[in-house]
Tab-separated table of C-alpha atoms in Angstrom:
chain	number	residue	atom	x	y	z
A	11	MET	CA	-43.710	192.022	-246.177
A	12	ILE	CA	-46.851	190.815	-247.706
A	13	ILE	CA	-50.171	191.096	-246.511
A	14	GLY	CA	-52.891	188.796	-247.659
A	15	VAL	CA	-56.392	189.142	-247.908
A	16	THR	CA	-58.247	185.459	-247.952
A	17	LYS	CA	-61.886	184.870	-249.374
A	18	GLU	CA	-64.490	185.264	-246.513
A	19	ASN	CA	-65.291	181.380	-245.714
A	20	PHE	CA	-68.149	182.110	-242.642
A	21	LYS	CA	-71.348	180.911	-243.800
A	22	GLY	CA	-73.244	183.362	-246.024
A	23	GLU	CA	-70.509	186.433	-245.175
A	24	ARG	CA	-70.146	188.645	-248.229
A	25	ARG	CA	-67.663	191.192	-247.099
A	26	VAL	CA	-64.313	191.366	-247.943
A	27	ALA	CA	-61.488	192.552	-245.688
A	28	LEU	CA	-59.648	194.836	-248.345
A	29	VAL	CA	-61.654	196.580	-251.220
A	30	PRO	CA	-59.238	197.863	-254.389
A	31	ALA	CA	-58.957	201.240	-253.392
A	32	SER	CA	-56.689	200.633	-250.228
A	33	VAL	CA	-54.222	198.559	-251.873
A	34	SER	CA	-52.403	201.622	-253.294
A	35	ALA	CA	-52.042	202.978	-249.368
A	36	LEU	CA	-50.960	199.856	-248.332
A	37	LYS	CA	-48.212	199.327	-250.932
A	38	LYS	CA	-46.976	203.024	-249.693
A	39	LEU	CA	-46.443	201.396	-246.081
A	40	GLY	CA	-44.003	199.297	-248.324
A	41	ALA	CA	-46.013	196.218	-248.626
A	42	GLU	CA	-46.939	193.741	-251.492
A	43	VAL	CA	-50.564	193.011	-251.388
A	44	ARG	CA	-51.896	189.389	-252.359
A	45	VAL	CA	-55.613	188.907	-252.542
A	46	GLU	CA	-57.187	185.229	-252.441
A	47	ALA	CA	-58.583	184.717	-256.075
A	48	ARG	CA	-62.662	185.831	-256.132
A	49	ALA	CA	-62.170	187.593	-252.719
A	50	GLY	CA	-64.061	190.392	-253.318
A	51	GLU	CA	-66.556	189.094	-255.723
A	52	ALA	CA	-69.603	189.277	-253.513
A	53	SER	CA	-69.015	192.682	-252.569
A	54	GLY	CA	-68.906	193.685	-256.289
A	55	PHE	CA	-65.110	194.238	-256.292
A	56	LEU	CA	-63.756	191.709	-259.330
A	57	ASP	CA	-60.213	190.516	-259.446
A	58	GLN	CA	-59.402	192.601	-262.157
A	59	SER	CA	-60.115	195.724	-259.814
A	60	TYR	CA	-57.653	194.149	-257.457
A	61	ILE	CA	-54.944	193.524	-260.124
A	62	ASP	CA	-55.332	197.089	-261.656
A	63	ALA	CA	-54.703	198.724	-258.236
A	64	GLY	CA	-51.604	196.777	-258.010
A	65	ALA	CA	-51.934	193.493	-256.053
A	66	THR	CA	-51.435	189.759	-256.873
A	67	ILE	CA	-54.150	187.673	-257.053
A	68	VAL	CA	-53.402	184.348	-255.543
A	69	THR	CA	-55.662	181.212	-256.379
A	70	ASP	CA	-54.366	178.663	-253.629
A	71	ARG	CA	-55.626	179.514	-250.040
A	72	THR	CA	-53.269	177.623	-248.553
A	73	ASP	CA	-49.861	179.355	-249.948
A	74	LEU	CA	-51.992	182.594	-249.692
A	75	ILE	CA	-51.692	182.082	-245.947
A	76	GLN	CA	-48.320	180.595	-245.702
A	77	SER	CA	-46.832	182.939	-247.399
A	78	SER	CA	-48.457	186.725	-245.692
A	79	ASP	CA	-46.791	188.278	-242.860
A	80	ILE	CA	-50.259	189.723	-241.975
A	81	LEU	CA	-53.474	188.141	-242.506
A	82	LEU	CA	-56.375	190.403	-243.243
A	83	GLN	CA	-59.960	188.715	-242.849
A	84	VAL	CA	-63.398	189.987	-241.623
A	85	ARG	CA	-64.367	187.145	-239.535
A	86	ALA	CA	-61.849	184.615	-237.574
A	87	ALA	CA	-61.210	182.754	-234.572
A	88	VAL	CA	-64.561	182.522	-232.863
A	89	ALA	CA	-66.204	184.742	-235.179
A	90	ASN	CA	-65.595	182.140	-237.507
A	91	PRO	CA	-65.950	178.805	-235.385
A	92	GLU	CA	-66.390	176.142	-237.987
A	93	ALA	CA	-64.908	176.908	-241.350
A	94	GLY	CA	-62.326	179.394	-240.166
A	95	GLN	CA	-60.688	176.421	-238.206
A	96	SER	CA	-58.640	174.987	-240.930
A	97	ASP	CA	-57.219	178.800	-241.933
A	98	LEU	CA	-56.145	179.161	-237.588
A	99	ALA	CA	-54.266	175.564	-238.074
A	100	LEU	CA	-51.963	177.089	-241.022
A	101	LEU	CA	-50.929	180.183	-238.912
A	102	LYS	CA	-47.155	180.288	-238.277
A	103	GLU	CA	-45.153	181.825	-235.462
A	104	ASN	CA	-44.694	185.553	-235.590
A	105	GLN	CA	-47.592	185.578	-238.121
A	106	ILE	CA	-50.225	188.390	-237.515
A	107	LEU	CA	-53.715	188.043	-237.967
A	108	ILE	CA	-56.177	191.117	-237.732
A	109	ALA	CA	-59.738	190.608	-238.173
A	110	GLN	CA	-62.890	190.465	-235.827
A	111	CYS	CA	-62.173	187.682	-233.500
A	112	ASP	CA	-65.286	187.567	-231.160
A	113	PRO	CA	-62.628	186.533	-227.908
A	114	LEU	CA	-64.700	187.469	-225.103
A	115	SER	CA	-67.148	184.767	-226.280
A	116	ASP	CA	-64.894	181.821	-225.763
A	117	PRO	CA	-61.174	183.349	-224.259
A	118	GLN	CA	-60.631	179.714	-223.571
A	119	LYS	CA	-60.279	179.297	-227.488
A	120	MET	CA	-58.556	182.315	-228.106
A	121	LEU	CA	-56.005	180.668	-224.993
A	122	GLU	CA	-55.632	177.748	-227.057
A	123	LEU	CA	-54.900	179.705	-230.132
A	124	ALA	CA	-51.982	181.603	-228.295
A	125	ALA	CA	-50.093	178.423	-228.401
A	126	LYS	CA	-49.518	178.695	-231.985
A	127	LYS	CA	-47.369	182.130	-230.964
A	128	ALA	CA	-49.076	184.281	-233.737
A	129	ASP	CA	-50.062	187.633	-232.690
A	130	ILE	CA	-53.896	188.022	-233.207
A	131	PHE	CA	-55.184	191.312	-233.239
A	132	SER	CA	-59.313	191.436	-233.163
A	133	LEU	CA	-60.549	194.759	-234.306
A	134	GLU	CA	-63.377	194.606	-232.002
A	135	LEU	CA	-61.931	195.705	-229.211
A	136	VAL	CA	-60.306	199.039	-230.704
A	137	PRO	CA	-60.455	201.633	-227.611
A	138	ARG	CA	-63.196	204.255	-227.487
A	139	ILE	CA	-60.599	207.134	-227.814
A	140	THR	CA	-60.854	210.015	-230.705
A	141	ARG	CA	-57.662	208.778	-232.433
A	142	ALA	CA	-59.360	205.306	-232.760
A	143	GLN	CA	-62.724	206.126	-233.886
A	144	SER	CA	-61.227	206.023	-238.133
A	145	MET	CA	-60.340	202.282	-237.007
A	146	ASP	CA	-63.423	201.758	-234.938
A	147	VAL	CA	-65.155	198.723	-237.178
A	148	LEU	CA	-67.676	197.920	-234.701
A	149	SER	CA	-69.216	201.656	-235.284
A	150	SER	CA	-69.002	201.218	-238.856
A	151	MET	CA	-70.559	198.284	-239.013
A	152	ALA	CA	-73.398	199.266	-236.006
A	153	THR	CA	-73.899	201.997	-238.743
A	154	ILE	CA	-74.749	199.715	-241.751
A	155	ALA	CA	-76.984	197.843	-239.069
A	156	GLY	CA	-78.880	200.411	-237.935
A	157	TYR	CA	-79.628	201.640	-241.415
A	158	LYS	CA	-80.594	198.265	-242.692
A	159	ALA	CA	-82.637	197.489	-239.672
A	160	VAL	CA	-85.119	200.343	-240.559
A	161	LEU	CA	-85.499	199.326	-244.422
A	162	LEU	CA	-86.398	195.562	-242.621
A	163	ALA	CA	-88.756	197.033	-240.487
A	164	ALA	CA	-90.427	199.458	-242.945
A	165	SER	CA	-90.704	196.194	-245.943
A	166	HIS	CA	-92.320	194.296	-243.384
A	167	SER	CA	-94.725	196.778	-241.797
A	168	PRO	CA	-98.123	196.769	-243.196
A	169	GLN	CA	-97.988	200.688	-243.374
A	170	MET	CA	-95.844	203.266	-245.030
A	171	PHE	CA	-94.089	205.348	-242.582
A	172	PRO	CA	-94.259	208.909	-243.294
A	173	MET	CA	-97.418	211.054	-242.997
A	174	MET	CA	-99.494	211.433	-246.483
A	175	MET	CA	-102.470	213.686	-247.145
A	176	THR	CA	-104.317	212.268	-250.398
A	177	ALA	CA	-107.421	213.047	-251.920
A	178	ALA	CA	-108.382	209.447	-250.356
A	179	GLY	CA	-107.539	211.191	-246.858
A	180	THR	CA	-104.862	211.166	-244.364
A	181	LEU	CA	-102.545	208.457	-243.307
A	182	THR	CA	-100.664	208.972	-240.282
A	183	PRO	CA	-97.285	208.279	-239.411
A	184	ALA	CA	-96.014	205.081	-238.387
A	185	ARG	CA	-94.408	205.310	-234.593
A	186	VAL	CA	-90.835	203.749	-234.441
A	187	PHE	CA	-89.581	202.538	-230.889
A	188	ILE	CA	-85.395	202.500	-230.724
A	189	LEU	CA	-83.745	200.734	-227.691
A	190	GLY	CA	-80.614	201.721	-227.264
A	191	ALA	CA	-78.891	204.870	-228.655
A	192	GLY	CA	-75.590	204.036	-229.315
A	193	VAL	CA	-74.070	204.028	-233.049
A	194	ALA	CA	-76.839	201.129	-234.386
A	195	GLY	CA	-79.415	203.180	-232.567
A	196	LEU	CA	-78.297	206.435	-233.493
A	197	GLN	CA	-78.332	205.433	-236.957
A	198	ALA	CA	-81.814	203.763	-236.636
A	199	ILE	CA	-83.330	206.985	-235.588
A	200	ALA	CA	-81.926	208.815	-238.167
A	201	THR	CA	-83.591	206.711	-240.782
A	202	ALA	CA	-86.524	206.336	-239.702
A	203	LYS	CA	-86.929	209.935	-238.983
A	204	ARG	CA	-86.212	210.003	-242.968
A	205	LEU	CA	-88.481	208.083	-244.118
A	206	GLY	CA	-91.202	210.393	-241.950
A	207	ALA	CA	-91.691	208.119	-238.860
A	208	VAL	CA	-92.373	209.663	-235.356
A	209	VAL	CA	-89.591	208.288	-233.741
A	210	MET	CA	-88.755	207.834	-229.714
A	211	ALA	CA	-85.952	206.293	-228.373
A	212	TYR	CA	-84.283	205.005	-224.908
A	213	ASP	CA	-81.141	204.289	-223.456
A	214	VAL	CA	-79.734	203.316	-220.000
A	215	ARG	CA	-76.943	206.225	-220.097
A	216	PRO	CA	-78.876	209.302	-219.784
A	217	ALA	CA	-75.560	211.108	-221.459
A	218	VAL	CA	-77.126	210.139	-224.905
A	219	LYS	CA	-80.329	212.150	-224.358
A	220	GLU	CA	-78.756	214.887	-226.645
A	221	GLN	CA	-77.909	212.659	-229.302
A	222	VAL	CA	-81.194	211.410	-229.765
A	223	GLU	CA	-83.192	214.879	-229.884
A	224	SER	CA	-80.398	216.195	-232.056
A	225	LEU	CA	-81.663	213.662	-234.574
A	226	GLY	CA	-85.595	214.881	-234.112
A	227	ALA	CA	-86.585	211.867	-231.891
A	228	LYS	CA	-88.421	212.152	-228.291
A	229	PHE	CA	-86.236	210.526	-225.381
A	230	VAL	CA	-87.854	208.571	-223.067
A	231	GLU	CA	-86.643	208.812	-219.661
A	232	MET	CA	-87.311	205.964	-217.355
A	233	ASP	CA	-86.459	206.545	-213.140
A	234	LEU	CA	-83.642	203.740	-213.007
A	235	GLY	CA	-80.708	205.713	-212.512
A	236	THR	CA	-77.467	205.452	-215.145
A	237	ALA	CA	-76.212	201.976	-216.522
A	238	GLU	CA	-73.348	203.435	-218.314
A	239	GLY	CA	-69.720	201.684	-217.587
A	240	GLN	CA	-66.652	202.439	-218.552
A	241	GLY	CA	-65.679	203.735	-222.446
A	242	GLY	CA	-69.112	205.077	-222.959
A	243	TYR	CA	-70.486	201.167	-222.903
A	244	ALA	CA	-73.990	199.824	-221.040
A	245	ARG	CA	-72.822	197.884	-218.505
A	246	GLU	CA	-74.419	194.778	-216.907
A	247	MET	CA	-77.128	195.433	-214.478
A	248	ASP	CA	-78.977	193.112	-212.266
A	249	GLU	CA	-82.230	191.370	-213.154
A	250	GLU	CA	-84.350	193.959	-210.713
A	251	PHE	CA	-82.891	196.800	-213.078
A	252	TYR	CA	-84.370	195.178	-216.057
A	253	ARG	CA	-87.544	194.149	-214.201
A	254	LYS	CA	-88.457	197.349	-213.509
A	255	GLN	CA	-87.284	198.565	-216.955
A	256	ARG	CA	-89.667	196.025	-218.526
A	257	GLU	CA	-92.522	197.423	-216.349
A	258	LEU	CA	-92.155	200.998	-217.309
A	259	MET	CA	-91.516	200.131	-221.064
A	260	LEU	CA	-94.789	198.463	-221.844
A	261	GLU	CA	-96.657	201.355	-222.178
A	262	VAL	CA	-94.382	203.084	-224.849
A	263	ILE	CA	-93.955	199.659	-226.741
A	264	ALA	CA	-97.966	199.293	-226.848
A	265	GLU	CA	-98.357	202.232	-229.034
A	266	SER	CA	-95.533	201.540	-230.930
A	267	ASP	CA	-96.152	200.141	-234.464
A	268	VAL	CA	-92.554	199.184	-234.912
A	269	VAL	CA	-89.538	198.346	-232.349
A	270	ILE	CA	-86.190	198.075	-232.829
A	271	THR	CA	-83.727	197.049	-230.253
A	272	THR	CA	-80.034	197.273	-230.399
A	273	ALA	CA	-78.987	196.343	-226.617
A	274	ALA	CA	-75.818	194.664	-225.951
A	275	ILE	CA	-72.965	193.775	-223.370
A	276	PRO	CA	-69.539	193.131	-224.209
A	277	GLY	CA	-69.003	189.433	-223.832
A	278	LYS	CA	-72.335	188.496	-222.299
A	279	LYS	CA	-75.821	187.194	-223.657
A	280	ALA	CA	-78.238	189.953	-224.212
A	281	PRO	CA	-80.433	191.550	-222.167
A	282	ILE	CA	-84.285	190.552	-222.403
A	283	LEU	CA	-86.196	193.920	-222.623
A	284	VAL	CA	-89.038	193.106	-224.880
A	285	THR	CA	-91.569	190.360	-223.105
A	286	GLU	CA	-94.480	188.178	-224.389
A	287	GLU	CA	-96.435	190.695	-222.685
A	288	MET	CA	-95.048	193.684	-224.631
A	289	VAL	CA	-95.066	191.885	-227.873
A	290	GLN	CA	-99.002	190.759	-227.453
A	291	ALA	CA	-99.839	194.582	-226.467
A	292	MET	CA	-98.608	195.952	-229.490
A	293	PRO	CA	-101.016	196.987	-232.470
A	294	ALA	CA	-102.156	194.071	-234.825
A	295	GLY	CA	-99.200	194.172	-238.081
A	296	GLY	CA	-96.642	195.450	-235.347
A	297	VAL	CA	-92.924	194.789	-236.330
A	298	ILE	CA	-89.926	193.971	-234.014
A	299	VAL	CA	-86.158	193.930	-235.203
A	300	ASP	CA	-83.926	192.446	-232.903
A	301	LEU	CA	-80.560	193.192	-233.844
A	302	ALA	CA	-79.131	191.302	-230.769
A	303	ALA	CA	-80.431	188.492	-232.555
A	304	GLU	CA	-76.683	186.802	-232.551
A	305	ARG	CA	-76.399	186.893	-228.611
A	306	GLY	CA	-79.545	185.770	-228.033
A	307	GLY	CA	-82.002	188.390	-228.647
A	308	ASN	CA	-83.367	191.367	-226.725
A	309	CYS	CA	-86.998	189.971	-227.345
A	310	GLU	CA	-87.716	186.654	-225.549
A	311	LEU	CA	-89.784	185.694	-228.890
A	312	THR	CA	-86.672	186.481	-230.859
A	313	LYS	CA	-85.428	183.243	-233.142
A	314	ALA	CA	-81.924	184.289	-234.102
A	315	GLY	CA	-81.698	183.991	-238.398
A	316	GLU	CA	-85.665	183.574	-238.538
A	317	GLU	CA	-89.072	185.463	-239.073
A	318	VAL	CA	-91.386	184.507	-236.463
A	319	GLU	CA	-95.320	185.906	-236.095
A	320	VAL	CA	-96.395	185.949	-232.820
A	321	HIS	CA	-99.699	187.469	-231.584
A	322	ASP	CA	-99.697	189.594	-234.818
A	323	VAL	CA	-96.528	190.601	-234.588
A	324	VAL	CA	-93.510	189.746	-236.908
A	325	ILE	CA	-90.410	189.322	-235.013
A	326	LEU	CA	-87.332	189.794	-237.082
A	327	GLY	CA	-84.038	187.808	-235.913
A	328	PRO	CA	-81.343	188.844	-238.556
A	329	LEU	CA	-77.895	187.640	-238.287
A	330	ASN	CA	-74.562	189.274	-239.656
A	331	ILE	CA	-77.058	192.278	-241.059
A	332	PRO	CA	-73.548	194.200	-242.855
A	333	SER	CA	-73.058	191.606	-245.051
A	334	GLU	CA	-76.547	192.325	-246.425
A	335	ILE	CA	-75.221	195.160	-247.652
A	336	PRO	CA	-71.235	194.111	-248.799
A	337	ARG	CA	-70.147	196.813	-251.097
A	338	HIS	CA	-70.342	199.641	-248.037
A	339	ALA	CA	-69.665	197.492	-245.326
A	340	SER	CA	-66.481	196.616	-247.367
A	341	GLN	CA	-65.576	199.717	-247.867
A	342	MET	CA	-65.938	200.768	-244.357
A	343	TYR	CA	-63.962	198.010	-243.008
A	344	SER	CA	-60.852	198.492	-245.329
A	345	ASN	CA	-60.706	201.810	-244.655
A	346	ASN	CA	-60.530	200.788	-240.862
A	347	VAL	CA	-58.363	197.794	-241.063
A	348	THR	CA	-55.767	200.513	-243.255
A	349	THR	CA	-55.956	202.908	-240.739
A	350	PHE	CA	-55.138	200.502	-237.926
A	351	LEU	CA	-52.059	198.962	-240.302
A	352	LYS	CA	-50.855	202.706	-240.732
A	353	SER	CA	-50.267	202.506	-236.705
A	354	LEU	CA	-48.695	199.197	-237.077
A	355	ILE	CA	-46.306	199.167	-240.030
A	356	LYS	CA	-43.299	201.824	-240.156
A	357	ASP	CA	-40.617	202.540	-242.732
A	358	GLY	CA	-41.926	199.023	-244.296
A	359	GLN	CA	-41.452	197.282	-241.385
A	360	VAL	CA	-44.170	195.766	-238.542
A	361	ASN	CA	-43.387	198.127	-235.433
A	362	LEU	CA	-45.484	196.274	-232.484
A	363	ASP	CA	-45.670	199.256	-229.784
A	364	LEU	CA	-47.006	198.055	-226.642
A	365	THR	CA	-47.206	201.679	-225.599
A	366	ASP	CA	-49.846	202.496	-227.977
A	367	GLU	CA	-53.073	202.303	-226.478
A	368	VAL	CA	-54.943	200.982	-230.084
A	369	LEU	CA	-52.357	198.168	-230.781
A	370	ALA	CA	-52.436	197.330	-227.050
A	371	GLY	CA	-55.913	197.415	-226.618
A	372	THR	CA	-56.760	195.250	-229.498
A	373	LEU	CA	-53.891	192.736	-229.129
A	374	VAL	CA	-55.565	189.285	-227.840
A	375	THR	CA	-52.508	186.862	-228.192
A	376	HIS	CA	-48.766	187.543	-228.536
A	377	GLN	CA	-45.714	185.712	-228.317
A	378	GLY	CA	-47.778	182.593	-226.654
A	379	GLU	CA	-49.601	184.484	-224.161
A	380	LEU	CA	-53.032	185.643	-223.984
A	381	ARG	CA	-52.585	189.085	-223.544
A	382	HIS	CA	-56.035	191.223	-223.311
A	383	PRO	CA	-56.775	191.766	-219.971
A	384	LEU	CA	-60.767	191.118	-220.032
A	385	CYS	CA	-59.911	188.160	-222.065
A	386	ARG	CA	-57.555	186.888	-219.185
A	387	GLN	CA	-60.111	187.738	-216.717
A	388	LEU	CA	-62.665	185.776	-218.361
A	389	ALA	CA	-60.277	182.742	-218.859
A	390	ASN	CA	-59.580	182.886	-215.187
A	391	LEU	CA	-56.049	183.732	-215.706
A	392	PRO	CA	-53.942	186.582	-213.673
A	393	GLU	CA	-53.177	190.212	-214.850
A	394	LEU	CA	-50.387	190.216	-217.077
A	395	VAL	CA	-47.328	192.606	-215.268
A	396	GLU	CA	-47.350	195.789	-217.121
A	397	SER	CA	-50.318	195.122	-219.233
A	398	THR	CA	-50.980	198.109	-220.997
A	399	ALA	CA	-54.173	196.636	-223.140
A	400	ASN	CA	-57.575	198.336	-222.987
A	401	ALA	CA	-59.624	196.298	-220.341
A	402	GLU	CA	-63.374	197.853	-222.125
A	403	THR	CA	-64.259	196.685	-225.486
A	404	PRO	CA	-67.098	197.301	-227.432
A	405	ALA	CA	-70.516	195.646	-227.371
A	406	VAL	CA	-72.634	193.773	-229.822
A	407	ALA	CA	-74.386	195.342	-232.359
A	408	GLU	CA	-73.237	198.889	-231.825
A	409	PRO	CA	-69.969	200.863	-231.995
A	410	ALA	CA	-69.310	204.893	-232.463
A	411	PRO	CA	-67.698	206.902	-235.437
A	412	ALA	CA	-66.359	210.446	-234.882
A	413	SER	CA	-69.920	211.625	-234.643
A	414	THR	CA	-71.609	209.442	-232.269
A	415	PRO	CA	-69.723	208.432	-229.161
A	416	ALA	CA	-71.301	206.241	-227.081
A	417	GLU	CA	-72.153	202.614	-228.066
A	418	ALA	CA	-75.593	200.877	-228.630
A	419	SER	CA	-76.201	199.229	-225.082
A	420	ALA	CA	-79.391	199.001	-223.474
A	421	ASP	CA	-82.598	199.281	-223.521
A	422	ASN	CA	-85.095	200.717	-224.771
A	423	GLN	CA	-88.996	202.505	-225.946
A	424	SER	CA	-89.841	204.586	-228.070
A	425	ALA	CA	-93.808	205.747	-227.928
A	426	GLU	CA	-95.883	208.521	-229.270
A	427	GLU	CA	-96.296	211.613	-226.932
A	428	THR	CA	-99.843	212.421	-228.714
A	429	PRO	CA	-102.670	209.614	-228.515
A	430	PRO	CA	-103.304	207.772	-231.258
A	431	GLU	CA	-106.204	209.633	-232.727
A	432	SER	CA	-104.124	212.680	-232.729
A	433	SER	CA	-101.336	211.082	-234.402
A	434	SER	CA	-102.078	212.766	-238.141
A	435	ASP	CA	-100.865	216.095	-236.765
A	436	ALA	CA	-97.453	214.920	-236.703
A	437	THR	CA	-95.182	215.735	-239.778
A	438	GLU	CA	-92.806	214.162	-242.138
A	439	ASP	CA	-89.810	216.411	-240.870
A	440	SER	CA	-89.209	216.883	-237.257
A	441	SER	CA	-92.249	218.685	-235.693
A	442	SER	CA	-92.661	221.083	-232.893
A	443	ASP	CA	-92.507	218.057	-230.253
A	444	ASP	CA	-89.492	216.533	-231.604
A	445	GLY	CA	-87.053	216.685	-229.096
A	446	ASP	CA	-89.152	216.454	-226.262
A	447	THR	CA	-88.781	214.419	-223.034
A	448	TYR	CA	-91.206	211.455	-222.563
A	449	LYS	CA	-90.656	210.441	-218.590
A	450	LEU	CA	-92.024	207.365	-217.326
A	451	GLN	CA	-91.743	206.614	-213.234
């Protein structure tokens, strides 16, 4: 059995699907590992490192793809709509492709790919169950996105994050507001707190309040009801919900120096949480980092892939943030994929057990059929008889590791509980105020 790893050809992608440290684990499964030349170079993994680990370097991409029984990629299918088409054309019957495929964005495209009769597993669809946490690619990448978002905000802010008492006077801490307390949001909270900021967070799922407060942030409550769907993800709400939410958030955002948004709905355009009115209300020099930019953005002024300044506020719409930290992103992705393969390969052979919740939940196409229930629903196809695939899938920017159960979703807000003039009383570490609830009605 041959497992092939290609060099990513999505524009700007610097990750690699398998790092050298994971090669030995796949060889123990009875697989031969082949890696395209320079596949890991952008992540800091040179060809010689793969050779030392026991892999074979292949220079011909076409030969690598066609000779592999299992193909590992970071972005494929809908997630790599342009450059990835040439790879998909090379897929053969019964070949296995494991990657992030973004099937919910274009189920019709996945339906076309089903005709190739290859088995395509989309790792965004890993179900939210305890056993699958070590395979949860979205959670891994969201952890990186949340961390990087805070660094981006700090580097663009005209002020430092921590409170400082110096001979030149006392500097008040930055006020950071996180919208969405999924994996990315929770990581953003933790990172901002480490930098010394005063942090507030909001999520439409009240159940995450305890997690937010455990990290030293204040949880903002809004009397809107719950928007938690199946599997711990946020469900899509109607426009009236978002309208009322925006009204309540305005006062919080008006007092925030930094706003980081992480709200996403599986297969849907990201909800607008931050309006132009809110942006205008922010202090001059404010920064917004929109982690949902790839899905249309949570801020109505966001421009995907660009940095814009409106009303003296800098709005960042970063794309593919995990690729900005390619070494660790690749390491985490590789570990997720390796664990997934251990469920798929038994005694040196592929064992596609459709009673396995993880395998069935990530299998999008099989034997010429579009198999995943939600993909079929979006493609207006009838339900498959005896399908065991998981109907609920991860949302955008955010996923959940063992320590953080829910995925990012929802809305937002972060403000200072104390008035601006008294913010100098805050400390770099969790103060006695941290963990309180900030209630809006």
